[in-house]
Each structure stands twice: as structure tokens, then as C-alpha cells.
DNA sequence: ATACAATTTAAACAAATGATTAAGTCATAT
DNA sequence: ATATGACTTAATCATTTGTTTAAATTGTAT
């Protein structure tokens, strides 16, 4: 059945693209991973580039959706929003650990992917979270610092994993424990960032 | 003169590899950037891969050298060491802003590059800094968290730059100002991390 | 000046790779 | 049962790309 094949290809492409990146991925890699004939890739998706674009868009959507929906949850205080954002983000990434490296590597120099396909800028600048930030007297720059640090707490360990797993001699399990223990610390660090006001 | 040509190629390769990564870089790109005949690349450096390895090793050396030399400067307290590390690191990266993305992307899945070519693990575990950490009662895991956060404060903004320059609408100048202002904040954040003890 | 080695060039090669083609196969509606 | 269209396959194409080759040029020691 066609739709199943299409999904098989997309799932395989996700796996291969995320692990090797666009340039290093050969369409034959994807075909083999999906156990389909090479020509099917071009039958269902016009080209390697188109297939890649679809996957990148979906991954970006996953990432941005967490931020936007959280930033507009009016039932939460600013502090609660940030805590919740950290937890949801950590969940998403724990589930797909290759996502940060993949997105950040591929987007580097390809800003087109970000150009308001999601209206992220508007959604966010008009969000409840921003209003709360400004209401508490934070400047645009202070907000940027807090957001960058918050996301860094969660994402950076994954990105830099090879470096410090060598430095600190961590195996797979040790890394998991490290990440899980870190999650408990993040709220403290967020509070430190908010403390000034 | 041979040595000049060799340097021209290496500099061009650095530029192109850092901006596009190994897989997306064509040897012809490098030749054009260096304004040399394509065959010279293979004459001076056996292959694309060898040229890449040399550059990667040099870049890693630059990165690790800062950490190791700082960690063994016995004239500094732990707090001073971390402050100094942050400053030196920020300097290195401000000078070569593509370095973080390049190294982290390429090392991802290629752990071989890190495998004790530098003895980084030993140098660091026996360093004065580690002794100071342990002397103050920090656990291995607490140390890892501090180091990861410290490096993240400096590196993560560069890596995630495309994401939040879109979100926060930053141009080139705004980004520079942001980075420079951040540098002044980092000592405070480091103190927060150390505060527990 | 001459010979010899180092350097540089233009051209070509071989393999890899994204994409297409044309001939099948299968499911489904009539 | 058959025709139609969706799906699948094997084979092939055209281009890109890393590398090599052989000839030409340049520099240098004698």
C-alpha cells in the first residue's frame, strides 16, 4: 500500500538524515534503511532535497511548538512557564537525542528554513510570557539571556556530549544518569537567573 | 615556493571546511578558495580526508589547550581559574566563531578524533583544578555540571545563533553587542554555580 | 649553461551518486 | 474477466567528485 511505503521512507530518511546530515546522506542509504527500491524515493518525494525539507520542517515544528504553546499558557506564572518549558523540552529531546545536533548543524548557514515558516517571531513577541517578562521589568536583552541559558542547560549537554564523555569518561548509562540528575538541578538554575528582579 | 602554497591550501581548507563541513565540501571548493590547481591539493596533502584530519587536529588542539593550561595554573584559585577559563575561551571563539559548530558537528559520531590524541583526560583528571574542586567537596557529577554550564554559557549562543537571531530579530551588530554584554554576566553565573559550597 | 629535483598545470579516469525510464505487478472498479 | 490506474522494480543515465597521470615549468646546485 502506497501510504505505508511513503511512511517507511520518511521514517528511514529521518533516521539517516539525523545521524549523518544532508550532505553525507546518500539516497541509497535511505532506500536500504527503508528496505525499498531506490526509485521509490523519487516516486514519492520528488528529490533528496524535497524529502529533506519535509523532515526538517516537521522537526522544526516539533521544536517550536513546545515553546509557543508554553509561552501562551495563561494559567502559568512566568516562573512556572519556564519550569514547564524546561521539562517539556527535556522530554522532547530525551526522546529524540539527535535532534539538537541535526537541526543546529543543518540550519547553520541555511537561515531560509527559519524564515517565518512558523511565524515564530510574531507568536513569541506577542506571547503571554513576553508580557510577563516585561511586566517584571526585564529588558529584551535580559530575556534573551535567560532563554538562551535555559535552552542551553537542556540542549548543550547533548551537543557537546562527545567532548565531555571523553573528558569525564562517561558511558551510555553514565550519560543517562547525568542527564536525569541535571534535570532536577535546572529549576534552581532558572531561579538564579530570575533572582535579580 | 612550496611551503607558501601548502599554507594557502590549508588556510583555504580551514575556511571552507569550517563553513560547510567535511561532506558538503568539495576539493574543488578548496582549490578555488586557495586559487590553486586542484591537483596541488593531492600533491601536498594526500587526500581530502588527510587535509581535513590535519585541520581538525589543529582546531581541537586550540580548543583543548586553553582548558588544560588554565586548569594547571597553580597561581589561581578555583574561582579565578573558572573566570579566567571563561575569558580565554570567549576570546578564542570570538576570533573564530565557526569553530564550535564545526567541531561539534564533525565530532558527532566520529569519536576517533578525540581518542586521547591529546591525553586530555589524564591531563585534566590530574590537574590542579580538579584537586581544588575535590578539595571543596564537589562530586565528579557536580564538577561535570559546572564545566558543561560554563562552556555552554560561552559556546551555546554561537551554536544556536540562527535560531534566536530569528526569534529575537538580531542582526550582526546586535549579536556582537549581545555576546559582549553576556561576557560581563558570566562571572555572576559561575558564582551561582559555586555558591552551594 | 646544464642537469636534476621540486613544483605546477591541464587533462583524464574511475567511482559514486541523484535521478529517470520503461517495463512490469498489483489492486480495484466496472 | 478485464481495463485502468496506482505502485514497484531493474536497469541505465548524466553529472559530480576525489584522485591520478603525464607533461610542462621553475628553482637550484654544480
mmCIF file of N, CA, C and O (backbone and C1' of nucleotides) in Angstrom, chain B residues 5 37 39-40 43-44, chain C residues 6-10 12:
data_model
loop_
_atom_site.group_PDB
_atom_site.id
_atom_site.type_symbol
_atom_site.label_atom_id
_atom_site.label_comp_id
_atom_site.label_asym_id
_atom_site.label_seq_id
_atom_site.Cartn_x
_atom_site.Cartn_y
_atom_site.Cartn_z
ATOM 1 N N UNK B 5 52.500 27.698 -0.820
ATOM 2 C CA UNK B 5 51.341 27.060 -1.452
ATOM 3 C C UNK B 5 50.629 26.145 -0.460
ATOM 4 O O UNK B 5 49.405 26.162 -0.345
ATOM 5 N N UNK B 37 45.707 25.097 -8.441
ATOM 6 C CA UNK B 37 45.234 23.984 -9.261
ATOM 7 C C UNK B 37 44.793 22.833 -8.361
ATOM 8 O O UNK B 37 45.416 22.540 -7.343
ATOM 9 N N UNK B 39 44.974 19.720 -8.512
ATOM 10 C CA UNK B 39 45.890 18.598 -8.248
ATOM 11 C C UNK B 39 46.869 18.902 -7.120
ATOM 12 O O UNK B 39 47.395 17.988 -6.481
ATOM 13 N N UNK B 40 47.095 20.172 -6.881
ATOM 14 C CA UNK B 40 48.041 20.537 -5.819
ATOM 15 C C UNK B 40 47.559 20.073 -4.450
ATOM 16 O O UNK B 40 48.363 19.783 -3.563
ATOM 17 N N UNK B 43 48.747 16.780 -4.117
ATOM 18 C CA UNK B 43 50.211 16.761 -4.122
ATOM 19 C C UNK B 43 50.748 17.054 -2.716
ATOM 20 O O UNK B 43 51.618 16.360 -2.208
ATOM 21 N N UNK B 44 50.185 18.064 -2.075
ATOM 22 C CA UNK B 44 50.689 18.461 -0.748
ATOM 23 C C UNK B 44 50.063 17.647 0.375
ATOM 24 O O UNK B 44 50.744 17.274 1.326
ATOM 25 P P DA C 6 63.056 16.360 -4.758
ATOM 26 O "O5'" DA C 6 62.238 17.717 -4.865
ATOM 27 C "C5'" DA C 6 62.879 18.939 -4.514
ATOM 28 C "C4'" DA C 6 62.019 20.108 -4.935
ATOM 29 C "C3'" DA C 6 60.556 20.001 -4.487
ATOM 30 O "O3'" DA C 6 60.141 21.266 -3.990
ATOM 31 C "C1'" DA C 6 60.649 20.271 -6.836
ATOM 32 P P DT C 7 58.709 21.443 -3.336
ATOM 33 O "O5'" DT C 7 57.850 21.996 -4.563
ATOM 34 C "C5'" DT C 7 58.187 23.270 -5.102
ATOM 35 C "C4'" DT C 7 57.426 23.496 -6.388
ATOM 36 C "C3'" DT C 7 55.897 23.553 -6.261
ATOM 37 O "O3'" DT C 7 55.508 24.881 -6.558
ATOM 38 C "C1'" DT C 7 56.595 22.396 -8.197
ATOM 39 P P DT C 8 53.996 25.345 -6.279
ATOM 40 O "O5'" DT C 8 53.308 25.098 -7.696
ATOM 41 C "C5'" DT C 8 53.757 25.851 -8.815
ATOM 42 C "C4'" DT C 8 53.138 25.324 -10.090
ATOM 43 C "C3'" DT C 8 51.604 25.237 -10.079
ATOM 44 O "O3'" DT C 8 51.091 26.228 -10.953
ATOM 45 C "C1'" DT C 8 52.624 23.362 -11.151
ATOM 46 P P DT C 9 49.517 26.461 -11.060
ATOM 47 O "O5'" DT C 9 49.188 25.631 -12.376
ATOM 48 C "C5'" DT C 9 49.954 25.865 -13.561
ATOM 49 C "C4'" DT C 9 49.599 24.850 -14.624
ATOM 50 C "C3'" DT C 9 48.095 24.612 -14.784
ATOM 51 O "O3'" DT C 9 47.665 25.160 -16.024
ATOM 52 C "C1'" DT C 9 49.342 22.553 -14.800
ATOM 53 P P DA C 10 46.119 25.360 -16.315
ATOM 54 O "O5'" DA C 10 45.837 24.129 -17.289
ATOM 55 C "C5'" DA C 10 46.710 23.924 -18.397
ATOM 56 C "C4'" DA C 10 46.403 22.582 -19.050
ATOM 57 C "C3'" DA C 10 44.918 22.348 -19.345
ATOM 58 O "O3'" DA C 10 44.816 21.778 -20.653
ATOM 59 C "C1'" DA C 10 45.757 20.598 -17.951
ATOM 60 P P DA C 12 41.546 15.199 -22.461
ATOM 61 O "O5'" DA C 12 41.535 13.978 -21.425
ATOM 62 C "C5'" DA C 12 42.765 13.304 -21.156
ATOM 63 C "C4'" DA C 12 42.554 12.330 -20.013
ATOM 64 C "C3'" DA C 12 41.266 11.514 -20.107
ATOM 65 O "O3'" DA C 12 41.605 10.134 -20.126
ATOM 66 C "C1'" DA C 12 41.535 12.451 -17.930
#
